[in-house]
């Protein structure tokens, strides 16, 4: 029902002030509705909105009723924050180089329902490796780290604080970085010598598990399938490269054993020594990337005979 009180312009007070929802009510006004309730129970306190035009209805103090309550459509109430979420729960990035590799995660955005502006955002590490927060204090950020030859896992979340000082936490984002460091020193010359009768092989070997012939790792961190993410190419001007399972000037995924080299074969002891050698250009890269290892090594195979009888 209407309040039963009209402003000087003829409007009922119910159309002038927002209804009460919350907050401290003013003292009794002396004006009551037909059910005996004072008007101080009926409308939103002015602190929640803006003042209405003068009503022409005065309090005992002489002040207008518009000094007590918020005008229609202006009252705004605080709703506690809830549903704090992140736009993604994980980000995984891989990079490769011969030194430190700089990696940056996908962007993640924190959001929340309720509360009141302004909001502040504090990104916090929950566990794992400490990362650089590129936009600390902002709702959206990326994470970064520079390293070489390691896998890292980091878990972060965001603390959101609103204008009232209340805080809430989002769920977590897991950031996985793989910093592949390639090692050119692992690709080395190979010289092999044996006596006749025999086949003597000298070669370059690049393997799926991250190792090269000679035992050193051409990439770190290693795994049984790390080579699946890398490619190799062999080049040479020599016509003596007859050993191995690769062709020259061809790019291969390192998803198995990739070898190329020379063979010296002498079938009889009392025959001249045979030597085969070649310089081989070896290039390795992350799939479809730029060449990160580019070096020339020498393979030399010698089968020792004994000369004529």
XYZ file of C-alpha atoms in Angstrom:
309
model
C 0.000 0.000 0.000
C 1.046 3.607 -0.509
C 2.582 5.553 2.343
C -0.333 7.967 2.510
C 2.010 10.993 2.423
C 2.430 13.172 -0.617
C 5.131 15.650 -1.557
C 4.397 19.246 -2.411
C 4.259 18.123 -6.052
C 1.629 15.493 -5.303
C 3.795 12.330 -5.433
C 3.399 9.600 -2.818
C 6.624 9.099 -0.839
C 6.823 5.500 -2.074
C 7.590 6.857 -5.543
C 10.171 9.297 -4.197
C 12.400 7.036 -2.049
C 13.945 3.569 -2.510
C 12.594 0.849 -0.158
C 14.597 -0.233 2.869
C 16.983 -3.189 2.398
C 19.786 -2.773 4.893
C 21.640 -0.237 6.996
C 21.055 1.940 10.055
C 17.601 3.468 10.204
C 17.107 7.089 11.279
C 15.234 8.052 14.423
C 11.449 7.936 14.340
C 10.040 10.722 12.178
C 6.642 11.060 13.815
C 4.984 10.135 10.524
C 3.259 6.746 10.458
C 1.501 4.664 7.853
C -2.000 3.343 8.384
C -0.623 0.205 10.031
C 1.023 2.301 12.744
C 4.623 1.898 11.562
C 6.883 4.940 11.457
C 8.263 5.946 8.068
C 11.813 5.424 9.355
C 11.218 1.680 8.799
C 10.143 2.098 5.190
C 12.940 3.634 3.088
C 16.634 3.204 2.256
C 19.013 5.329 4.347
C 20.496 8.235 2.405
C 24.025 6.858 2.892
C 23.227 4.174 0.275
C 22.234 6.601 -2.482
C 21.528 10.188 -3.492
C 19.093 12.759 -2.109
C 15.695 13.321 -3.701
C 14.205 16.714 -4.378
C 12.611 18.483 -1.437
C 9.353 16.832 -0.428
C 7.892 19.797 1.446
C 7.310 17.493 4.439
C 9.313 18.575 7.473
C 10.648 16.892 10.559
C 10.285 18.428 13.996
C 13.793 19.805 13.520
C 12.659 21.647 10.418
C 14.698 19.428 8.061
C 13.026 17.997 4.958
C 12.419 14.248 4.710
C 14.826 14.171 1.743
C 17.682 14.439 4.262
C 16.873 10.933 5.526
C 16.456 8.616 2.586
C 17.868 7.729 -0.842
C 15.974 8.820 -3.941
C 14.275 6.193 -6.088
C 16.766 4.249 -8.210
C 19.899 5.481 -6.412
C 20.346 3.043 -3.511
C 23.248 0.601 -3.938
C 24.054 -2.135 -1.424
C 27.221 -4.079 -0.694
C 27.165 -7.707 -1.775
C 30.036 -9.808 -0.445
C 32.458 -11.080 -3.065
C 31.954 -14.599 -4.369
C 32.814 -16.825 -7.315
C 36.436 -15.703 -7.648
C 37.738 -17.523 -10.724
C 40.622 -17.654 -13.178
C 40.175 -17.730 -16.937
C 42.454 -20.781 -17.212
C 43.752 -23.462 -14.843
C 47.020 -24.281 -16.600
C 49.592 -23.092 -19.104
C 52.455 -25.093 -20.597
C 55.266 -23.634 -22.709
C 58.439 -25.082 -24.209
C 61.431 -23.286 -25.648
C 64.914 -24.209 -26.798
C 68.283 -22.509 -27.085
C 71.957 -22.980 -26.329
C 71.844 -20.790 -23.176
C 69.082 -19.449 -20.953
C 65.650 -19.608 -22.543
C 63.059 -16.944 -21.748
C 59.523 -18.341 -21.521
C 56.218 -16.542 -20.935
C 52.932 -18.249 -20.057
C 49.531 -17.705 -21.607
C 47.639 -14.769 -20.131
C 45.309 -15.504 -17.206
C 42.561 -13.212 -15.873
C 41.058 -13.135 -12.379
C 37.392 -12.192 -11.930
C 34.926 -11.980 -9.050
C 31.245 -11.360 -8.401
C 30.007 -8.843 -5.829
C 32.082 -6.568 -3.655
C 32.659 -2.930 -4.386
C 35.203 -1.040 -6.462
C 38.073 -0.442 -6.553
C 39.537 -3.945 -6.671
C 43.194 -4.813 -6.200
C 44.815 -8.026 -7.418
C 47.764 -9.738 -5.745
C 49.231 -12.767 -7.516
C 50.717 -15.251 -5.057
C 52.834 -18.374 -5.422
C 51.257 -21.452 -3.858
C 54.073 -23.903 -4.609
C 56.902 -24.697 -6.983
C 59.385 -22.469 -8.766
C 59.136 -18.715 -8.276
C 58.160 -16.936 -11.491
C 58.100 -13.317 -12.579
C 54.554 -11.905 -12.435
C 54.553 -9.550 -15.395
C 51.500 -7.523 -14.304
C 51.369 -7.693 -10.525
C 48.378 -5.687 -9.276
C 46.353 -6.176 -12.469
C 43.449 -8.535 -13.095
C 45.245 -10.114 -16.067
C 48.862 -11.219 -16.129
C 51.398 -13.572 -17.643
C 54.211 -15.388 -15.858
C 57.810 -15.620 -17.015
C 61.080 -17.354 -16.222
C 64.538 -17.558 -17.748
C 66.494 -20.800 -17.362
C 68.259 -23.511 -19.309
C 68.060 -27.277 -19.281
C 65.230 -27.686 -16.766
C 61.552 -28.479 -16.344
C 59.708 -26.286 -13.830
C 56.220 -26.449 -12.362
C 54.689 -23.510 -10.503
C 51.270 -23.020 -8.912
C 49.858 -19.507 -8.482
C 46.580 -17.934 -7.375
C 45.168 -14.414 -7.073
C 44.018 -12.606 -3.937
C 41.305 -10.065 -4.786
C 40.629 -7.235 -2.334
C 37.689 -4.870 -2.830
C 37.119 -1.284 -1.779
C 35.675 -2.338 1.566
C 38.884 -4.182 2.468
C 37.356 -7.643 2.126
C 39.442 -10.301 0.334
C 38.805 -13.538 -1.523
C 41.087 -16.051 -3.287
C 40.734 -17.587 -6.725
C 41.526 -21.163 -7.568
C 44.998 -22.100 -8.835
C 46.786 -21.956 -12.159
C 49.585 -24.449 -12.839
C 52.378 -23.111 -15.065
C 54.705 -25.674 -16.663
C 57.866 -24.506 -18.416
C 60.376 -26.674 -20.269
C 63.626 -24.835 -20.978
C 65.448 -27.081 -23.460
C 69.161 -26.257 -23.563
C 71.045 -27.622 -26.555
C 74.702 -28.533 -26.205
C 76.817 -28.296 -29.379
C 79.810 -29.748 -27.523
C 78.044 -33.123 -27.441
C 78.483 -33.465 -31.222
C 82.104 -34.580 -31.576
C 84.583 -35.975 -34.084
C 84.793 -39.753 -34.303
C 87.853 -41.718 -35.334
C 87.797 -45.515 -35.321
C 90.715 -47.831 -36.087
C 90.746 -51.627 -36.375
C 92.741 -54.331 -38.121
C 91.770 -56.349 -41.136
C 89.754 -58.276 -41.876
C 86.906 -56.060 -40.663
C 84.446 -53.324 -41.385
C 85.400 -50.168 -39.462
C 82.719 -47.533 -38.967
C 83.099 -43.913 -37.854
C 79.948 -41.866 -37.606
C 77.812 -39.146 -36.117
C 74.933 -40.486 -34.005
C 71.978 -38.463 -32.724
C 69.447 -40.377 -30.620
C 65.872 -40.029 -29.461
C 66.761 -40.093 -25.734
C 68.742 -36.840 -26.028
C 72.216 -38.354 -26.256
C 74.766 -38.225 -29.047
C 77.399 -40.767 -30.048
C 80.072 -40.451 -27.416
C 77.617 -40.368 -24.518
C 77.030 -36.644 -23.948
C 73.567 -35.097 -24.198
C 72.849 -32.741 -27.084
C 69.728 -31.530 -25.224
C 68.644 -31.191 -21.593
C 66.407 -32.083 -19.877
C 66.436 -35.537 -21.415
C 63.751 -38.187 -21.614
C 63.216 -41.357 -23.584
C 61.252 -39.406 -26.225
C 62.770 -35.911 -26.077
C 64.010 -36.296 -29.662
C 60.432 -36.334 -30.927
C 60.408 -32.553 -30.546
C 63.644 -31.955 -32.481
C 64.963 -32.300 -36.014
C 68.408 -33.025 -37.447
C 70.022 -32.498 -40.841
C 73.373 -33.750 -42.147
C 75.291 -32.155 -45.021
C 78.614 -32.980 -46.645
C 80.410 -32.633 -49.947
C 82.042 -36.039 -49.493
C 81.071 -39.070 -51.505
C 82.500 -41.403 -48.859
C 79.517 -41.246 -46.505
C 78.099 -44.725 -46.949
C 77.298 -45.733 -43.381
C 74.114 -44.977 -41.396
C 70.406 -44.553 -41.937
C 70.131 -40.953 -43.125
C 70.440 -39.176 -46.440
C 72.281 -35.910 -46.835
C 70.394 -32.594 -47.058
C 67.261 -34.148 -45.538
C 65.512 -33.046 -42.341
C 64.622 -35.866 -39.934
C 62.667 -35.897 -36.724
C 64.909 -37.467 -34.078
C 62.330 -40.121 -33.212
C 64.862 -42.922 -33.379
C 68.528 -43.445 -34.133
C 69.852 -40.910 -36.702
C 73.325 -41.840 -37.926
C 75.623 -41.075 -40.828
C 79.309 -41.856 -41.388
C 82.009 -43.700 -43.256
C 83.137 -47.334 -43.475
C 86.627 -48.630 -44.105
C 86.619 -52.277 -45.195
C 89.620 -54.500 -45.722
C 88.894 -58.189 -46.215
C 92.471 -59.479 -45.970
C 95.243 -58.921 -43.447
C 98.096 -58.634 -45.888
C 96.640 -55.808 -47.926
C 97.143 -52.035 -47.805
C 95.537 -50.016 -45.006
C 92.263 -48.356 -46.009
C 91.141 -44.995 -44.570
C 87.828 -43.224 -45.161
C 87.105 -39.774 -43.819
C 84.617 -36.989 -44.236
C 83.617 -33.681 -42.710
C 79.925 -33.626 -41.775
C 77.869 -30.532 -41.043
C 75.366 -31.330 -38.272
C 72.362 -29.093 -37.579
C 69.715 -29.603 -34.866
C 66.643 -27.519 -34.124
C 63.330 -27.602 -32.337
C 60.678 -28.693 -34.820
C 60.106 -26.012 -37.446
C 62.351 -23.581 -35.589
C 65.733 -22.097 -36.404
C 68.884 -24.172 -36.269
C 70.308 -24.104 -32.732
C 73.248 -26.455 -33.236
C 75.281 -25.932 -36.400
C 78.758 -27.386 -36.440
C 81.130 -29.445 -38.571
C 82.685 -32.647 -37.252
C 85.066 -35.146 -38.816
C 84.478 -38.882 -39.062
C 87.485 -41.061 -39.883
C 87.598 -44.846 -40.174
C 90.830 -46.792 -40.673
C 91.154 -50.517 -41.328
C 94.761 -51.590 -40.871
C 96.189 -54.066 -43.350
C 99.663 -55.521 -43.344
C 100.953 -54.784 -46.807
C 101.853 -57.446 -49.405
C 103.211 -60.866 -48.503
